[in-house]
PDB file of C-alpha atoms and ligand atoms in Angstrom:
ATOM      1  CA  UNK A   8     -85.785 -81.129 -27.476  1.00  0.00           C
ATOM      2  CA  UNK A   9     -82.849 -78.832 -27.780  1.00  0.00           C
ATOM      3  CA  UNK A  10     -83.503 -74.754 -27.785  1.00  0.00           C
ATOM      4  CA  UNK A  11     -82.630 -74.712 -31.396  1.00  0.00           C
ATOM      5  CA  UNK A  12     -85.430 -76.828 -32.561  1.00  0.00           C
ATOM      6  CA  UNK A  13     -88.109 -74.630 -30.541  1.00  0.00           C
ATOM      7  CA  UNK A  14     -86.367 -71.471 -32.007  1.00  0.00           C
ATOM      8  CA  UNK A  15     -87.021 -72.582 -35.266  1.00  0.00           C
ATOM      9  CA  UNK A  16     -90.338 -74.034 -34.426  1.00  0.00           C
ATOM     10  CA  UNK A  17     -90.867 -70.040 -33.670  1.00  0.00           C
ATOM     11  CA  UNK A  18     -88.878 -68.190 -36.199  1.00  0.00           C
ATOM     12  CA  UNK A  19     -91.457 -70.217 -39.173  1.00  0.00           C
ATOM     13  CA  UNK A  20     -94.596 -69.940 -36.833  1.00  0.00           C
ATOM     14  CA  UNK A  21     -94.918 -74.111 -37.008  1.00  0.00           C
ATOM     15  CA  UNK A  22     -96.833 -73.507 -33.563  1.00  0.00           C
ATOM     16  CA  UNK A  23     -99.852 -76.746 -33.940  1.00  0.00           C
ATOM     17  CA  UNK A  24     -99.267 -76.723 -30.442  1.00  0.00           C
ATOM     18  CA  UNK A  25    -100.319 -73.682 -29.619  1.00  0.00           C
ATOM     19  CA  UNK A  26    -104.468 -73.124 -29.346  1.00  0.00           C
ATOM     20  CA  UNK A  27    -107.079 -70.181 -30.345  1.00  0.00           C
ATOM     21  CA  UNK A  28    -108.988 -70.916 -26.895  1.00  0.00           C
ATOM     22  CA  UNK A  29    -108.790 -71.445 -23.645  1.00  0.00           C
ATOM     23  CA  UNK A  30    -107.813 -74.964 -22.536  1.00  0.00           C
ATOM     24  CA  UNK A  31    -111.318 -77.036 -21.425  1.00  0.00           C
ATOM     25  CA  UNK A  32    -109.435 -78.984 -18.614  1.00  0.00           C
ATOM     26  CA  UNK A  33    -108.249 -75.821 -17.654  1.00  0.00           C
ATOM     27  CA  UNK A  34    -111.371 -74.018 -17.538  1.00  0.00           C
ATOM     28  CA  UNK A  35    -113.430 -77.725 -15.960  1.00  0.00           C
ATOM     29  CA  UNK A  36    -110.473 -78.450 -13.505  1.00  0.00           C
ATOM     30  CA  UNK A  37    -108.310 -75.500 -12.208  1.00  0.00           C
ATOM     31  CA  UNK A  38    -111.308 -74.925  -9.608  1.00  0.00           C
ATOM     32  CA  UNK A  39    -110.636 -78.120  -8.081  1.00  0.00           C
ATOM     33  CA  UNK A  40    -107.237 -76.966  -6.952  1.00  0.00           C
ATOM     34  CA  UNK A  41    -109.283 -74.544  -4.535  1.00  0.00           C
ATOM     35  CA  UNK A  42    -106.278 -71.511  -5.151  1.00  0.00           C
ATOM     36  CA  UNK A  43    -106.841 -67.884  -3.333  1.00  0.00           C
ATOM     37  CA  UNK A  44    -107.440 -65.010  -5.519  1.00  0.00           C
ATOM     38  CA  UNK A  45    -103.915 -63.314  -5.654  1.00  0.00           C
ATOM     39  CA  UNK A  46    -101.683 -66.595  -5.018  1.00  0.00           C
ATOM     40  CA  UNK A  47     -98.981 -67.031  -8.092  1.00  0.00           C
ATOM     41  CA  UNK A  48     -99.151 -69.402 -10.890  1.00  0.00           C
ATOM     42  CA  UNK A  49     -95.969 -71.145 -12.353  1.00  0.00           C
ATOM     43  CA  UNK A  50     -96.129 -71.897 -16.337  1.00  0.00           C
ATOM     44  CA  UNK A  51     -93.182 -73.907 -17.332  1.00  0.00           C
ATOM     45  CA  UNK A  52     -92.732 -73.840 -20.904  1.00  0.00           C
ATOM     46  CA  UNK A  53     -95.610 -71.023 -21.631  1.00  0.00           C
ATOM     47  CA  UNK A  54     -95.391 -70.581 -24.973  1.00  0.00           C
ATOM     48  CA  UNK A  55     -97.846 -67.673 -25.416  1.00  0.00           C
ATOM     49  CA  UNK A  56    -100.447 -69.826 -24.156  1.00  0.00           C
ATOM     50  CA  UNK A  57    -103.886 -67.746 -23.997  1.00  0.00           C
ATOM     51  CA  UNK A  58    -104.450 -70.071 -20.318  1.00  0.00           C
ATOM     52  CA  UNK A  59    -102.588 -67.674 -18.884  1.00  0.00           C
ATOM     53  CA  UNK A  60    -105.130 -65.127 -19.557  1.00  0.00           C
ATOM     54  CA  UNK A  61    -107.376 -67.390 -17.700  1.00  0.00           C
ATOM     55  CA  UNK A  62    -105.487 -67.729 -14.677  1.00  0.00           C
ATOM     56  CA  UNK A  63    -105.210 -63.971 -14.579  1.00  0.00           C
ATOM     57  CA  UNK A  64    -108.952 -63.615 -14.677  1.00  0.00           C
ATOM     58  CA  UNK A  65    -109.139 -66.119 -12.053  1.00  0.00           C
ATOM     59  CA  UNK A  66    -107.228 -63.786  -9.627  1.00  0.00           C
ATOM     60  CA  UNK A  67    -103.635 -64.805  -9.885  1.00  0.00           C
ATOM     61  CA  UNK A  68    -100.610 -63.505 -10.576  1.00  0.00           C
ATOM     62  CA  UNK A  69     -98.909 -65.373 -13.589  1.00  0.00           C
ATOM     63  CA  UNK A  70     -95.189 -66.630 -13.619  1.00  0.00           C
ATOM     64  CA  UNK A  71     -94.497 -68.137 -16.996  1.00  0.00           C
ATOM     65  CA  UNK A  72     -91.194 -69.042 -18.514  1.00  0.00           C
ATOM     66  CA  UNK A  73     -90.695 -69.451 -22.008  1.00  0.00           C
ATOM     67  CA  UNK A  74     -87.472 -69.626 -24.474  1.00  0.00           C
ATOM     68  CA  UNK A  75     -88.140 -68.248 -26.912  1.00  0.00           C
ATOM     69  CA  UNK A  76     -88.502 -64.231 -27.194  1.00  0.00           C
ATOM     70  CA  UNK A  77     -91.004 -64.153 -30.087  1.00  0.00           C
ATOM     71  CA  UNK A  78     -93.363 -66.448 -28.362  1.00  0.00           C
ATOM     72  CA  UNK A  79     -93.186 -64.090 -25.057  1.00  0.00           C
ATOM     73  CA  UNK A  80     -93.598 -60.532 -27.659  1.00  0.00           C
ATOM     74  CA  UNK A  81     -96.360 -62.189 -29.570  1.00  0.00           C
ATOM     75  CA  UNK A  82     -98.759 -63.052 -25.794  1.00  0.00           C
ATOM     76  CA  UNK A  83     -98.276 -59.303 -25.094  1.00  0.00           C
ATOM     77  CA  UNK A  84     -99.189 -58.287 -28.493  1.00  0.00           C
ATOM     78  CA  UNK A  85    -101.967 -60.860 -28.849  1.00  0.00           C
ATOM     79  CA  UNK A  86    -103.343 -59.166 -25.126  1.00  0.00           C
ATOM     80  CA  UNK A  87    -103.014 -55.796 -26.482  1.00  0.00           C
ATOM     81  CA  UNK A  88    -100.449 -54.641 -23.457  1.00  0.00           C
ATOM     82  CA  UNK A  89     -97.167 -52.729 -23.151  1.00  0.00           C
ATOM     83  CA  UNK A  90     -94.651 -55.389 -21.253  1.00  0.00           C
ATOM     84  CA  UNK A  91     -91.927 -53.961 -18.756  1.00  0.00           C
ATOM     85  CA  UNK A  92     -88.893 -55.360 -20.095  1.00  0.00           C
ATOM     86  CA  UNK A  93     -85.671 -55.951 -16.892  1.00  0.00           C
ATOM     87  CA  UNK A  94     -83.034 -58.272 -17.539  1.00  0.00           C
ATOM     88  CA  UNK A  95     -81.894 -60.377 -14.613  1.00  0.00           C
ATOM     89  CA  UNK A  96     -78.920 -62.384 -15.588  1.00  0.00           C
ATOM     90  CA  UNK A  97     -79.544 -64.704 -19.075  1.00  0.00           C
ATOM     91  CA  UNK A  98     -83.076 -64.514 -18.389  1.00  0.00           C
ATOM     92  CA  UNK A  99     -85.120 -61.444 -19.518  1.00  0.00           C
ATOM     93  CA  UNK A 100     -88.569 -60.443 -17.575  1.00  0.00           C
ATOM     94  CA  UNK A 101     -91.457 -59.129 -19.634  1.00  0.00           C
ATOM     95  CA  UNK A 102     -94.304 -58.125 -17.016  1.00  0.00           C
ATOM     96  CA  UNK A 103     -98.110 -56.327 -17.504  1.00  0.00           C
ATOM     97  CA  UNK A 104    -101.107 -56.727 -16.544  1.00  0.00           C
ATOM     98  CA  UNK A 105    -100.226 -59.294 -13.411  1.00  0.00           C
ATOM     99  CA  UNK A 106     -98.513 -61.727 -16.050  1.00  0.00           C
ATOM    100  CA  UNK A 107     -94.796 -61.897 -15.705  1.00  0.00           C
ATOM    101  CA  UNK A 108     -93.233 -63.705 -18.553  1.00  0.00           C
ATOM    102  CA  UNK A 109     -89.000 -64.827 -17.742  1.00  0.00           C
ATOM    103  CA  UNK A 110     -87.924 -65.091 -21.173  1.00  0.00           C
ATOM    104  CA  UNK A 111     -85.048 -67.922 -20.957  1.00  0.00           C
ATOM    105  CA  UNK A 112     -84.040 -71.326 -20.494  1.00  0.00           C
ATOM    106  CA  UNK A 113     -86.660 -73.435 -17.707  1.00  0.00           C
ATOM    107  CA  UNK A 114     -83.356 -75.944 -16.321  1.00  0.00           C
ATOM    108  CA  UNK A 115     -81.485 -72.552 -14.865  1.00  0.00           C
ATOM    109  CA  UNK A 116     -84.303 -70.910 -13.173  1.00  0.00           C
ATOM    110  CA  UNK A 117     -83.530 -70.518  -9.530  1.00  0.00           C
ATOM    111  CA  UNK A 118     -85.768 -71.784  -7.033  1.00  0.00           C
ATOM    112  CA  UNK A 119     -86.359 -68.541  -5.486  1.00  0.00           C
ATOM    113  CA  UNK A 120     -87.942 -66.868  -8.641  1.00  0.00           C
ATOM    114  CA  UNK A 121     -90.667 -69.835  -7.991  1.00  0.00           C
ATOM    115  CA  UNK A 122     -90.673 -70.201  -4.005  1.00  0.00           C
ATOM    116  CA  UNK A 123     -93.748 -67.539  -3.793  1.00  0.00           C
ATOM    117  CA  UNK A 124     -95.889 -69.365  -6.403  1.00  0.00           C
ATOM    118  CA  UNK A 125     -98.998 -71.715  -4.497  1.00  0.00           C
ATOM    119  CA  UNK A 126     -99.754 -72.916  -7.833  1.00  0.00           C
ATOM    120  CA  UNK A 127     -98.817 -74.413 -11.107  1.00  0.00           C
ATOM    121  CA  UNK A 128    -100.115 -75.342 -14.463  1.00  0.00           C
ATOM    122  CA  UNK A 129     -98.545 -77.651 -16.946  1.00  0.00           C
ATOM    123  CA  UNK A 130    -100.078 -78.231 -20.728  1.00  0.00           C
ATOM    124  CA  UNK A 131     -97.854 -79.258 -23.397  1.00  0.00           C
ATOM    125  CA  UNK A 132     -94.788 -78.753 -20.986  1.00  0.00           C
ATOM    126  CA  UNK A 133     -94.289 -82.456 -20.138  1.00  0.00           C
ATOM    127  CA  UNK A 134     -95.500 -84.237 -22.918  1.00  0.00           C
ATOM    128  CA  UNK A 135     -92.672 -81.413 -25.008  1.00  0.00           C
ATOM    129  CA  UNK A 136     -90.210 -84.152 -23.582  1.00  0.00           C
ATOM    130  CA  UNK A 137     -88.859 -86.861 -25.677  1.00  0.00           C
ATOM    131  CA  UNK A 138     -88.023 -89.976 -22.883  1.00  0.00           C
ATOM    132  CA  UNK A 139     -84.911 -89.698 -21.835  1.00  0.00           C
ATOM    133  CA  UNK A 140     -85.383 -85.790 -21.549  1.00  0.00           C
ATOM    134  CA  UNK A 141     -88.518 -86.057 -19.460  1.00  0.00           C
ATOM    135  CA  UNK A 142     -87.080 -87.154 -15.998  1.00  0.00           C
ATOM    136  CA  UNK A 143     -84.428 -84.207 -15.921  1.00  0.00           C
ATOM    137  CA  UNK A 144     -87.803 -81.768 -16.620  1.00  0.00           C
ATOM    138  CA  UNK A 145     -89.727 -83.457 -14.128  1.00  0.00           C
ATOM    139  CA  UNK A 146     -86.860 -83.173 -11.498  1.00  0.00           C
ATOM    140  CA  UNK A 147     -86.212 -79.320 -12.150  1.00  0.00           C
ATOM    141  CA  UNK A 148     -89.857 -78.932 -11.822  1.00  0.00           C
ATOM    142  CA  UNK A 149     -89.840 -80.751  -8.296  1.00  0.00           C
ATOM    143  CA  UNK A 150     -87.311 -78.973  -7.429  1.00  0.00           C
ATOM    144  CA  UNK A 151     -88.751 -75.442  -8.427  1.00  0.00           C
ATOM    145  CA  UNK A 152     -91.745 -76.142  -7.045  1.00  0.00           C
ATOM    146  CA  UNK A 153     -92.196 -75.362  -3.331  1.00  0.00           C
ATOM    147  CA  UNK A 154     -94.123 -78.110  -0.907  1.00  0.00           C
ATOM    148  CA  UNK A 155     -97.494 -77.644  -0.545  1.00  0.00           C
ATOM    149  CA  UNK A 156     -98.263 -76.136  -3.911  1.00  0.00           C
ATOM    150  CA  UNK A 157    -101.068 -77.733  -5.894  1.00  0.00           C
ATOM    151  CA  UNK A 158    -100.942 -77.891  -9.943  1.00  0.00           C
ATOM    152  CA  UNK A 159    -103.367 -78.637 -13.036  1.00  0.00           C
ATOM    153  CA  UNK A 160    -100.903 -80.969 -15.101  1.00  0.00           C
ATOM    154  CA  UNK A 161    -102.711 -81.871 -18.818  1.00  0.00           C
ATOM    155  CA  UNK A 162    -101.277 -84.961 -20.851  1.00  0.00           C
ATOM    156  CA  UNK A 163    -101.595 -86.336 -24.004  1.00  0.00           C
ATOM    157  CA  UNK A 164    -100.988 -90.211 -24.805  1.00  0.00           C
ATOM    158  CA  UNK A 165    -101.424 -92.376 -27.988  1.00  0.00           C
ATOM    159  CA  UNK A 166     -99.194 -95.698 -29.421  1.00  0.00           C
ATOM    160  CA  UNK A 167     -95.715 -93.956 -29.374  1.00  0.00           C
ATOM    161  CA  UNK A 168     -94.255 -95.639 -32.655  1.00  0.00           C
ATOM    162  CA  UNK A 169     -97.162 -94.016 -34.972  1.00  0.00           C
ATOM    163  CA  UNK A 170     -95.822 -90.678 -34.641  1.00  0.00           C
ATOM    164  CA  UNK A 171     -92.487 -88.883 -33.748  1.00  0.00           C
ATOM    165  CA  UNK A 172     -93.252 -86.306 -31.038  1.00  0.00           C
ATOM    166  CA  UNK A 173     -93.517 -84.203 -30.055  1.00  0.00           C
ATOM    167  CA  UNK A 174     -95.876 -83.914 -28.433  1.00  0.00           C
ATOM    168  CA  UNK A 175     -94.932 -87.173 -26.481  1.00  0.00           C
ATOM    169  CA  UNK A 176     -96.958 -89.542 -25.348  1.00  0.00           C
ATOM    170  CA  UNK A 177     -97.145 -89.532 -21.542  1.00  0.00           C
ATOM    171  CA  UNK A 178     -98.970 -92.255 -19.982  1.00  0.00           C
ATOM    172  CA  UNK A 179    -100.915 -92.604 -16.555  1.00  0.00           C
ATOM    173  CA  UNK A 180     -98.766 -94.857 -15.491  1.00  0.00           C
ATOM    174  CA  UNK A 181     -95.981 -92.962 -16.799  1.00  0.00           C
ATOM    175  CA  UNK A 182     -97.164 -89.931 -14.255  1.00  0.00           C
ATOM    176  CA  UNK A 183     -97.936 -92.090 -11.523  1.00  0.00           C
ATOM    177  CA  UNK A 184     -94.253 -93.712 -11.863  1.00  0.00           C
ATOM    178  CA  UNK A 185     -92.013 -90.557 -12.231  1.00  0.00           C
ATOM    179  CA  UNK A 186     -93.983 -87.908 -10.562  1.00  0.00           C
ATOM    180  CA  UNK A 187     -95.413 -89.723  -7.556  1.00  0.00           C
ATOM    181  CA  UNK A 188     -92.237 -89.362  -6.054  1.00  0.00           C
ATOM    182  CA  UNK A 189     -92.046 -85.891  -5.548  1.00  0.00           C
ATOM    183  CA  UNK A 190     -96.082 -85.333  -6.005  1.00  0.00           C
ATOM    184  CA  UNK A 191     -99.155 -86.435  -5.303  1.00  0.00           C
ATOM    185  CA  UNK A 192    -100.913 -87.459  -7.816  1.00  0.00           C
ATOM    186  CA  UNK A 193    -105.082 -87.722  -9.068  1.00  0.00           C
ATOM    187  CA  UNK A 194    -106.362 -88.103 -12.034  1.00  0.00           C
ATOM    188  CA  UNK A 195    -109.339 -85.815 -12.800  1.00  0.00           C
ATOM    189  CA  UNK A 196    -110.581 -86.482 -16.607  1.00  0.00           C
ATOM    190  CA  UNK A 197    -109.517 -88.404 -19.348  1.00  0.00           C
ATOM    191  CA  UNK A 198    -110.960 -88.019 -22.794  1.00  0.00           C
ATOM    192  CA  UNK A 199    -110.596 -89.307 -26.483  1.00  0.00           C
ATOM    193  CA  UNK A 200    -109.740 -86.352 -28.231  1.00  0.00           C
ATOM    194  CA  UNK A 201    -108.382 -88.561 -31.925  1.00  0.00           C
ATOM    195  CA  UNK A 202    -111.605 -86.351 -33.844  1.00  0.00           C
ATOM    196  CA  UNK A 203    -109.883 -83.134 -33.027  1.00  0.00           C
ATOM    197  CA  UNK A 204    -106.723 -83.299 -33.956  1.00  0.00           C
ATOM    198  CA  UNK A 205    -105.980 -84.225 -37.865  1.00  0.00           C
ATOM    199  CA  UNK A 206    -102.848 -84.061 -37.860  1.00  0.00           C
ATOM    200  CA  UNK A 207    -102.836 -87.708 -35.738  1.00  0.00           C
ATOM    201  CA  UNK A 208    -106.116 -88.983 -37.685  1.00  0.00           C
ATOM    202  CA  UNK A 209    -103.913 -88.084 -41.042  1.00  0.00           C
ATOM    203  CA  UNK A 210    -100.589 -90.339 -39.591  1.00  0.00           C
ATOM    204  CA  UNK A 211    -103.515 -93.058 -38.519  1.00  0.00           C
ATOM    205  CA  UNK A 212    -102.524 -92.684 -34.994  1.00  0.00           C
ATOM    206  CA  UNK A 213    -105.284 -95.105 -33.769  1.00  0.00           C
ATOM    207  CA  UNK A 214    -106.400 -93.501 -30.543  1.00  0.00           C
ATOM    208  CA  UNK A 215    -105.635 -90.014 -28.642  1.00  0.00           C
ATOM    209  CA  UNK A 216    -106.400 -89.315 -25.164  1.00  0.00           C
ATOM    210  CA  UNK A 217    -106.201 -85.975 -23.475  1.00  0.00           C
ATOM    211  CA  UNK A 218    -105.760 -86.457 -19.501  1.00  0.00           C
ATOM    212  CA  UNK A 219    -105.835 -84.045 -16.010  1.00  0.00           C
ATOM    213  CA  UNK A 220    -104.159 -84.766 -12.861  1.00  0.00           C
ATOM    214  CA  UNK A 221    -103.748 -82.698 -10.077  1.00  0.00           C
ATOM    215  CA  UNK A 222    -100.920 -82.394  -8.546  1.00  0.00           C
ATOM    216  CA  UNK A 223     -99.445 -81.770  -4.939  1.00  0.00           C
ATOM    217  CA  UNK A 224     -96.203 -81.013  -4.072  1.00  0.00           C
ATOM    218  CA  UNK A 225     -95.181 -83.027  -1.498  1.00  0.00           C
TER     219      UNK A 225
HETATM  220  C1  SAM B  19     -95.252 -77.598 -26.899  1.00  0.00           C
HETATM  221  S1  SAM B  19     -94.960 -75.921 -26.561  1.00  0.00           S
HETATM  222  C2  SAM B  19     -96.198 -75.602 -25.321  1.00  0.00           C
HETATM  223  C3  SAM B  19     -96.440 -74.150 -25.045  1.00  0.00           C
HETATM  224  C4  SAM B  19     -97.599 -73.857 -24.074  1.00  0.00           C
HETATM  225  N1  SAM B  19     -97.477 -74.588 -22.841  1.00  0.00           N
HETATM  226  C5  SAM B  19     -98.936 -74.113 -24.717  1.00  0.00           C
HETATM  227  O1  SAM B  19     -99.751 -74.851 -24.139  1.00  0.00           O
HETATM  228  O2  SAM B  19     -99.198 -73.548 -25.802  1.00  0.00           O
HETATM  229  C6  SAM B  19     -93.456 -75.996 -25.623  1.00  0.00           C
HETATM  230  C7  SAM B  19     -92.853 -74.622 -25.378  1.00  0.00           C
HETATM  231  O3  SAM B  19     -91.717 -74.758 -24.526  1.00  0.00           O
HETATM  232  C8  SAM B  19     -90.720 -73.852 -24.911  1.00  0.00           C
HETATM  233  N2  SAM B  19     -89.457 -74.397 -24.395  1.00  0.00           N
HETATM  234  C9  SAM B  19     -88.798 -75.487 -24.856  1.00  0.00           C
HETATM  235  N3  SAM B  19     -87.687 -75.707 -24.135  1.00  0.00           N
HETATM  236  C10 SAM B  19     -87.639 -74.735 -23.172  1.00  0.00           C
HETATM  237  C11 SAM B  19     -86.730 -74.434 -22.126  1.00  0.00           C
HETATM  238  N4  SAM B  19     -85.641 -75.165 -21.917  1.00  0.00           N
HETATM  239  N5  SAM B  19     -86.988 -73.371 -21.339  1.00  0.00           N
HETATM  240  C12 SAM B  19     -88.111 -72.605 -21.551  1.00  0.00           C
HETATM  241  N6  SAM B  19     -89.002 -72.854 -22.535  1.00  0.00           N
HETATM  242  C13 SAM B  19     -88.774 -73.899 -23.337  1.00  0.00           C
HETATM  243  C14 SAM B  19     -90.844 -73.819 -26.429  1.00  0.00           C
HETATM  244  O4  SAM B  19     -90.299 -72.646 -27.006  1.00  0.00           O
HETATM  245  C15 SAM B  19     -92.347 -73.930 -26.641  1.00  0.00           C
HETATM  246  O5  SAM B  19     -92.951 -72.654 -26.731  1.00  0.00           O
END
């Protein structure tokens, strides 16, 4: 999607996406990635995600990016803490409490900011990708993403043509296909989550699955 419709998405608080807990792949999986206390964390597309709260707790220092500045003032607010605000460029760098939050656009990140993160964790990043979008996402994310570091991606999928994302669906395969490439991939968990999420049961979306795959940069 283009910034505007996110900024918009923001400015009226339409946020479904975003979630009043922790993420339970998150919590069931990101052990499984066998991270050091005090290696970094990349989250693309952060939103103000409250999983980033968790990976601080976990011992890491958090690198998220986000575009939109209300998003990255409401996480701070929402943790009760006082950001340090330095601008580097277009992008803007809120940081407290071992969560540093680049407020600006994911595709002109340089791959430097990212070199020093051992980790990554994607929810609702990917799947914010209509089709022909997702590749070019996937390929910055390669690219940020230096070898060796290991990732917690999360995925939704369902019959595309009963709903307009997003969220998109990505399938297995679809992950497998694109990402193999540049990661190695392994599935962890897939669920049925249709009972939890109304808005799909309400468009008779006829089946929801929530999936986790680790990934390895290769
Ligand atoms: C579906 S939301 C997911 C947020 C978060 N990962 C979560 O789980 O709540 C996608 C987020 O990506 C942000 N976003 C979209 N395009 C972006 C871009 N080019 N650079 C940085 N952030 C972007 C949007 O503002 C939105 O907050």
């Amino acid at each position: 999607m283009e910034p505007g419709f996110w900024h918009d998405k923001w400015q009226q608080q339409q946020i479904g996406f975003h979630q009043s807990d922790i993420n339970p792949f998150l919590v069931r999986h990101w052990h499984s990635l066998n991270l050091a206390k005090g290696s970094k964390v990349f989250v693309p597309l952060c939103g103000k995600s409250m999983d980033m709260e968790f990976l601080a707790a976990q011992g890491h220092e958090v690198l998220g990016c986000e575009l939109s500045v209300l998003a990255v003032e409401q996480f701070f607010e929402a943790a009760s803490a006082q950001a340090q605000v330095v601008r580097h460029g277009e992008h803007v760098h809120h940081s407290a409490k071992g969560i540093e939050l680049v407020q600006g656009d994911f595709f002109t990140l340089s791959h430097d900011l990212v070199a020093q993160c051992q980790g990554f964790y994607d929810r609702a990043a990917l799947i914010a990708w209509p089709a022909e979008m997702r590749i070019d996402y996937a390929k910055k994310l390669a690219e940020l993403i230096p070898s060796g570091a290991r990732g917690l991606l999360v995925t939704l999928d369902y019959p595309q043509e009963a709903l307009s994302g997003p969220p998109f669906a990505v399938s297995p395969d679809w992950v497998e296909t694109f990402l193999g490439p540049w990661f190695e991939v392994t599935p962890l968990e897939c669920q049925d989550v249709l009972a939890e999420n109304p808005r799909f049961i309400k468009k008779a979306v006829p089946w929801l699955s929530e999936a986790a795959f680790k990934l390895v940069r290769r």
